[in-house]
Amino acid sequence: MMLLGRSSDGNDALNLNGTVRNDIDSGVEHGGVLLRYSDAAVGRTDDLVAAREALDAEMGPDAVVDCAATIANFQRMVRIADGCGIPLDSFSRTESAKWRDGLGIDNFRSRENTFSQS
């Protein structure tokens, strides 16, 4: 998971593949430290203390709080969506198929809770 970000000058293209792959530069300012922290915070890696310290060193304590709050909010939203199901209408399913496949989104565990709407 990558925390939502934008390029520093607003003109650079962002690479969405960098949100799901650590070996690709997303184009997000501080993307590496953000991805490291978010991966650790959701349990993908076991270096949460070191990742949090790196985030604090690079971006400051306010960023640590903002990132932790953002992760907590996304966790809450995912639990609500999983609990009630995640509808995906046919237009959205068709239009998003290419990038969902490219990012591997259909392989996420929450995909089990997505259902089709005509």
Coordinates of C-alpha atoms in Angstrom, one line a residue:
M1 CA 0.0 0.0 0.0
M2 CA 1.2 3.5 -0.8
L3 CA 0.0 6.6 0.9
L4 CA -1.7 9.1 -1.4
G5 CA 0.8 11.6 -2.7
R6 CA 1.7 13.8 -5.6
S7 CA 4.7 14.9 -7.4
S8 CA 6.6 17.8 -6.0
D9 CA 5.9 20.3 -8.8
G10 CA 2.6 19.0 -9.9
N11 CA 3.8 18.3 -13.5
D12 CA 5.4 15.0 -13.1
A13 CA 3.6 11.8 -14.0
L14 CA 3.1 9.3 -11.1
N15 CA 3.7 5.6 -11.7
L16 CA 0.9 3.7 -10.0
N17 CA 3.0 0.5 -10.2
G18 CA 5.2 2.0 -7.5
T19 CA 2.3 1.8 -5.1
V20 CA 2.4 -2.0 -5.2
R21 CA 6.0 -2.7 -6.0
N22 CA 9.0 -1.6 -3.9
D23 CA 11.4 -1.8 -6.9
I24 CA 9.6 0.9 -8.9
D25 CA 9.9 4.6 -8.3
S26 CA 6.3 5.9 -7.9
G27 CA 7.4 9.5 -8.6
V28 CA 5.9 10.5 -5.2
E29 CA 8.1 12.8 -3.1
H30 CA 9.5 10.7 -0.2
G31 CA 7.9 7.7 -1.8
G32 CA 10.5 5.2 -0.7
V33 CA 10.2 6.1 3.0
L34 CA 6.4 6.3 2.8
L35 CA 6.2 2.9 1.2
R36 CA 8.6 1.4 3.7
Y37 CA 6.6 2.8 6.6
S38 CA 3.2 1.8 5.2
D39 CA 4.4 -1.8 4.4
A40 CA 5.7 -2.1 8.0
A41 CA 2.5 -0.6 9.5
V42 CA 0.2 -3.1 7.8
G43 CA 2.5 -6.0 8.7
R44 CA 4.1 -6.7 5.3
T45 CA 7.5 -6.3 6.9
D46 CA 8.7 -6.5 10.4
D47 CA 10.7 -3.3 10.7
L48 CA 8.0 -0.9 12.0
V49 CA 10.3 0.8 14.5
A50 CA 13.1 1.4 12.0
A51 CA 10.6 2.5 9.3
R52 CA 8.9 5.0 11.7
E53 CA 12.3 6.4 12.7
A54 CA 13.3 6.8 9.0
L55 CA 10.0 8.5 8.2
D56 CA 10.5 10.9 11.2
A57 CA 14.1 11.6 10.1
E58 CA 13.2 12.3 6.5
M59 CA 9.8 14.1 6.9
G60 CA 9.4 15.0 10.6
P61 CA 7.1 14.0 13.4
D62 CA 3.9 15.6 11.9
A63 CA 4.3 13.3 8.9
V64 CA 4.5 10.2 11.2
V65 CA 1.2 11.2 12.8
D66 CA -0.4 12.0 9.4
C67 CA 0.8 8.7 7.9
A68 CA -0.4 6.6 10.9
A69 CA -3.8 8.3 10.8
T70 CA -4.1 7.8 7.1
I71 CA -3.3 4.1 7.4
A72 CA -5.7 3.7 10.3
N73 CA -8.5 5.4 8.2
F74 CA -7.9 3.1 5.2
Q75 CA -8.0 0.0 7.5
R76 CA -11.3 1.2 8.8
M77 CA -12.7 1.8 5.4
V78 CA -11.6 -1.5 4.1
R79 CA -13.2 -3.3 7.0
I80 CA -16.5 -1.5 6.4
A81 CA -16.4 -2.2 2.7
D82 CA -15.5 -5.9 3.3
G83 CA -18.4 -6.2 5.8
C84 CA -21.1 -5.0 3.4
G85 CA -19.5 -6.0 0.1
I86 CA -17.9 -3.9 -2.5
P87 CA -20.2 -3.5 -5.5
L88 CA -18.6 -3.0 -8.9
D89 CA -21.0 -2.2 -11.8
S90 CA -20.3 -3.6 -15.3
F91 CA -19.1 -0.2 -16.7
S92 CA -16.5 0.2 -13.9
R93 CA -15.5 -3.5 -14.1
T94 CA -14.8 -3.1 -17.8
E95 CA -13.1 0.3 -17.7
S96 CA -10.8 -0.7 -14.8
A97 CA -9.9 -4.2 -16.0
K98 CA -6.6 -3.2 -17.6
W99 CA -5.2 -1.2 -14.7
R100 CA -6.6 -3.7 -12.1
D101 CA -4.7 -6.4 -13.9
G102 CA -1.6 -4.4 -14.2
L103 CA -1.5 -3.5 -10.5
G104 CA -2.6 -7.0 -9.4
I105 CA -5.6 -5.6 -7.6
D106 CA -7.7 -8.6 -8.3
N107 CA -5.3 -10.7 -6.4
F108 CA -5.9 -8.8 -3.1
R109 CA -7.8 -10.7 -0.5
S110 CA -10.6 -8.1 -0.4
R111 CA -11.4 -9.1 -4.0
E112 CA -13.5 -12.0 -2.4
N113 CA -15.9 -9.3 -1.2
T114 CA -16.4 -7.6 -4.5
F115 CA -19.6 -8.5 -6.3
S116 CA -20.9 -7.6 -9.7
Q117 CA -23.9 -5.3 -10.3
S118 CA -25.6 -5.4 -13.7

